[in-house]
């Protein structure tokens, strides 16, 4: 680790120096009941600085920025704006000061137009036509093209984020807070965002940047504050660190790298999808168009794509939550099962882990043992029990305990309700529950979404091991780092169409990005396809 | 059919449609804010009894109108406290509100049963009202008829053209985002619930002051439910609501009219016509499910708890 870590006491800031900072938080404490989310946190940002706020999930990053933005009030501590103490009572006050925020989960109104969405954040905007013209000019000026009259529901995730950014820009902010802005962007869109942020910084605007992607933090940010368990553990210059040293500071221990597995032997076909069409089931849903894929024993096929391009529809069609009339559209272990439901597909040896762990993957109010029964009822029913309809809860308890210990599920009591587990622990349990069945085919949607680094590494390792043992693993993920870490082959889903699966070692971030945006139509698509062909030529 | 009979039918259609339009307009605003108040029937019937009582005791039908609106808004207060402040289930609370309104109005109205009421006078503009056929239809209605049309225009303008309406729609579309931007979701919803209550009360008051100036227990006879269906029927658009309200008013009156002609159709079937049309309209709308869901306020019926 490079030795630029400044001790917790801070960089010896004197009172006289405070005015050099645009915003300064001193001794911030935030308690939720008995839980301390922020403990004596100090944070100082200069004008024109892109400042990274780093930490694992639950380290207190979002809590801290919500207090800066006035959505939450600190239990103790003070906030200084240009050296003057201020109380940020609500987001309106924050906007008056010149603080803009782009949220992790977008704060947009789907049924409203772009202009209306932006007007809601500008208290003095009354002339909609003038505002629309301003939006068009500012968005063009910053290279963030937007159609002011479009309805948000019709827009892609990247376009939605542009709305959020333009909304902040129109407020002429002096501090822009961005909470994980690139999590939902294609690499190309992220590059465009970095250009915009660098330009803003050069114009004197400070940026507080929250991200899990350490490479982009290294590239973009001038300074960083690292939180662990609600406390500041380091202040470093990220450009002088490595991604590994930053991760070590965040986690407080080495994050173990995924063990590479043995050379893959192409085994028999586990899952075969043939020209699967699925109509959209709502105005904002995506239709699947002639999706074909083949998943063989021993491999991990990853499906990349920007959220909302048909991932959940594909998962539903594979798991049997939505059936198709043509049985041959989905073939599991040689058995046509397009018309079969979830339970029947499980009996063929398939297992499914949906994206939404609480409410879809597990019933919140059920104990873990009861949640075990839900995906494995047939196993607990021997002939006599099946006849009478009784369940073997002792076996369920044992299974829950086995899964918990095998996958390091940390919990308060032996058999708690699913909702009392933290996101990472519940995800480990939901994945472990399926792996415990030793499935032949595993389909998992967003395996490590919103899960901290330690749990994510454990889950990814488990997926790699499962494939090594001869199962076929299909991973749908938006996290490209994850995909490149574990996948043997990579396909990209875009607007409901699936690209062919490319070998992971010939895929590049750029190529994935082109495929992500490639099918979006127009000359862009043709250009993308041409570039892709070039890239292909080089790779082979 | 001669002209005077046709005029009579058209005039009654207007009177039958106005209470539906008033109540549905109020509910439309409430639902645009994301609150589903199934207590329209209860608030209407409270408006009916309060309007009747106030007009009878003071002799002024205009005070009756005010009392009707106030009574509707007053009954919406417990709904607001329960669903907005205490985050109770909106459907259950709304149903309870209807039962409460029906019971309470019966109790209050007991001593008014059979008494002749005070009728809200129709407009009389010399010259204009005297024009044959068109005069009475356009210039000879009571003020509530005109008020209901004006309100429809105003609500339409406010909801889609004004900043207030933008905030109202924002709260109904995504309350978490509205809160994050610093808008008080609870306050906006309170205003919408009270407005909805007042207009429901007004719709009920119209029944006991203009439609049939007397008090009969349960005199709303399910009109609150039709108003609720109308809001869905109109896809939450005030302009379509006007069309829908008059369509349902017309169906109701045509039922009576056909009976009067002595056509051999059972009277029960004819009087159930509006409800059959309501069901048919809802079925048609739900088959266009995709589109209807896009129009629906996304947070409709969802409770909102601001984070700490």
Coordinates of N, CA and C in Angstrom, one line a residue, chain A residues 56-57 212 251 255-259 357 407-408 410 422-429 431 435 444 446-464 475 477 479 481-483 485-486:
Chain A
X56 N -17.8 0.1 1.9 CA -18.6 -1.0 1.6 C -20.1 -0.6 1.7
X57 N -21.0 -1.5 1.3 CA -22.4 -1.3 1.6 C -22.6 -1.2 3.1
X212 N -18.5 2.2 -6.3 CA -17.8 1.0 -5.9 C -16.8 0.6 -6.9
X251 N -12.4 -2.5 3.1 CA -12.9 -3.7 3.7 C -12.2 -3.9 5.0
X255 N -9.3 -8.6 0.1 CA -10.5 -9.2 -0.5 C -9.9 -10.4 -1.3
X256 N -10.4 -11.6 -1.1 CA -9.7 -12.7 -1.7 C -10.2 -12.8 -3.2
X257 N -9.2 -13.1 -4.0 CA -9.5 -13.1 -5.4 C -10.1 -14.5 -5.7
X258 N -10.9 -14.5 -6.8 CA -11.6 -15.7 -7.2 C -10.6 -16.7 -7.7
X259 N -10.7 -17.9 -7.2 CA -9.7 -19.0 -7.6 C -10.1 -19.3 -9.1
X357 N -34.4 -10.4 -3.9 CA -34.3 -11.5 -2.9 C -35.4 -11.5 -1.9
X407 N -22.4 -21.3 3.6 CA -22.3 -20.0 2.9 C -22.2 -18.9 3.8
X408 N -21.8 -19.1 5.1 CA -21.5 -18.0 6.0 C -22.6 -17.0 6.1
X410 N -24.7 -14.9 8.2 CA -24.7 -14.4 9.6 C -26.1 -13.9 10.0
X422 N -29.6 -9.1 6.8 CA -29.1 -8.0 5.9 C -29.1 -8.5 4.4
X423 N -29.1 -7.6 3.5 CA -29.1 -8.0 2.1 C -28.1 -9.0 1.7
X424 N -26.9 -8.8 2.1 CA -25.8 -9.7 1.7 C -26.0 -11.1 2.3
X425 N -26.4 -11.1 3.5 CA -26.6 -12.4 4.2 C -27.8 -13.2 3.6
X426 N -28.8 -12.5 3.3 CA -30.0 -13.1 2.7 C -29.6 -13.6 1.3
X427 N -28.9 -12.8 0.6 CA -28.5 -13.2 -0.8 C -27.6 -14.5 -0.7
X428 N -26.7 -14.6 0.3 CA -25.9 -15.8 0.4 C -26.8 -17.0 0.7
X429 N -27.9 -16.7 1.5 CA -28.8 -17.8 1.9 C -29.6 -18.3 0.6
X431 N -28.9 -17.9 -2.6 CA -28.1 -18.6 -3.5 C -27.7 -20.0 -3.0
X435 N -27.9 -23.9 -4.4 CA -26.7 -24.6 -4.6 C -26.7 -25.9 -3.8
X444 N -29.3 -17.5 -12.5 CA -29.3 -16.5 -11.4 C -29.3 -15.1 -12.0
X446 N -28.7 -11.2 -11.3 CA -28.0 -10.3 -10.4 C -27.6 -10.9 -9.1
X447 N -26.6 -11.8 -9.2 CA -26.3 -12.6 -8.0 C -25.7 -11.8 -6.9
X448 N -25.1 -10.6 -7.2 CA -24.4 -9.9 -6.1 C -24.9 -8.4 -6.1
X449 N -26.1 -8.2 -6.5 CA -26.7 -6.8 -6.5 C -26.8 -6.3 -5.1
X450 N -26.2 -5.2 -4.8 CA -26.3 -4.5 -3.5 C -25.7 -5.3 -2.4
X451 N -24.7 -6.1 -2.7 CA -24.1 -7.0 -1.7 C -22.7 -6.5 -1.5
X452 N -22.1 -6.6 -0.3 CA -20.8 -6.0 -0.1 C -19.7 -6.9 -0.6
X453 N -18.5 -6.4 -0.7 CA -17.5 -7.1 -1.4 C -17.2 -8.5 -0.9
X454 N -17.2 -8.7 0.4 CA -16.9 -10.0 1.0 C -17.9 -11.1 0.6
X455 N -19.2 -10.7 0.7 CA -20.3 -11.6 0.4 C -20.3 -11.9 -1.1
X456 N -20.0 -10.8 -1.9 CA -20.0 -11.0 -3.4 C -18.9 -12.0 -3.8
X457 N -17.8 -11.9 -3.2 CA -16.7 -12.8 -3.5 C -17.1 -14.2 -3.2
X458 N -17.7 -14.4 -2.1 CA -18.1 -15.8 -1.7 C -19.1 -16.3 -2.6
X459 N -20.1 -15.5 -3.1 CA -21.1 -16.0 -4.0 C -20.5 -16.3 -5.3
X460 N -19.6 -15.4 -5.8 CA -19.0 -15.7 -7.1 C -18.2 -17.0 -7.1
X461 N -17.5 -17.2 -6.0 CA -16.7 -18.4 -5.9 C -17.6 -19.6 -5.9
X462 N -18.7 -19.5 -5.3 CA -19.6 -20.7 -5.2 C -20.1 -21.0 -6.6
X463 N -20.4 -19.9 -7.4 CA -20.9 -20.1 -8.8 C -19.8 -20.8 -9.6
X464 N -18.6 -20.3 -9.5 CA -17.4 -20.9 -10.2 C -17.3 -22.4 -9.9
X475 N -25.6 -16.6 -15.7 CA -25.6 -15.5 -14.8 C -26.1 -14.2 -15.6
X477 N -26.4 -10.3 -15.3 CA -25.8 -9.3 -14.4 C -25.6 -8.0 -15.1
X479 N -23.2 -6.0 -13.7 CA -21.9 -5.7 -13.2 C -20.9 -6.3 -14.1
X481 N -17.6 -6.0 -14.1 CA -16.5 -6.5 -13.4 C -16.8 -7.9 -13.0
X482 N -17.9 -8.1 -12.5 CA -18.3 -9.5 -12.1 C -18.3 -10.4 -13.3
X483 N -18.9 -10.0 -14.4 CA -19.0 -10.8 -15.6 C -17.6 -11.3 -16.0
X485 N -15.0 -11.4 -14.4 CA -14.3 -12.2 -13.3 C -14.7 -13.7 -13.4
X486 N -15.9 -14.0 -13.7 CA -16.3 -15.4 -13.6 C -16.8 -16.0 -14.9

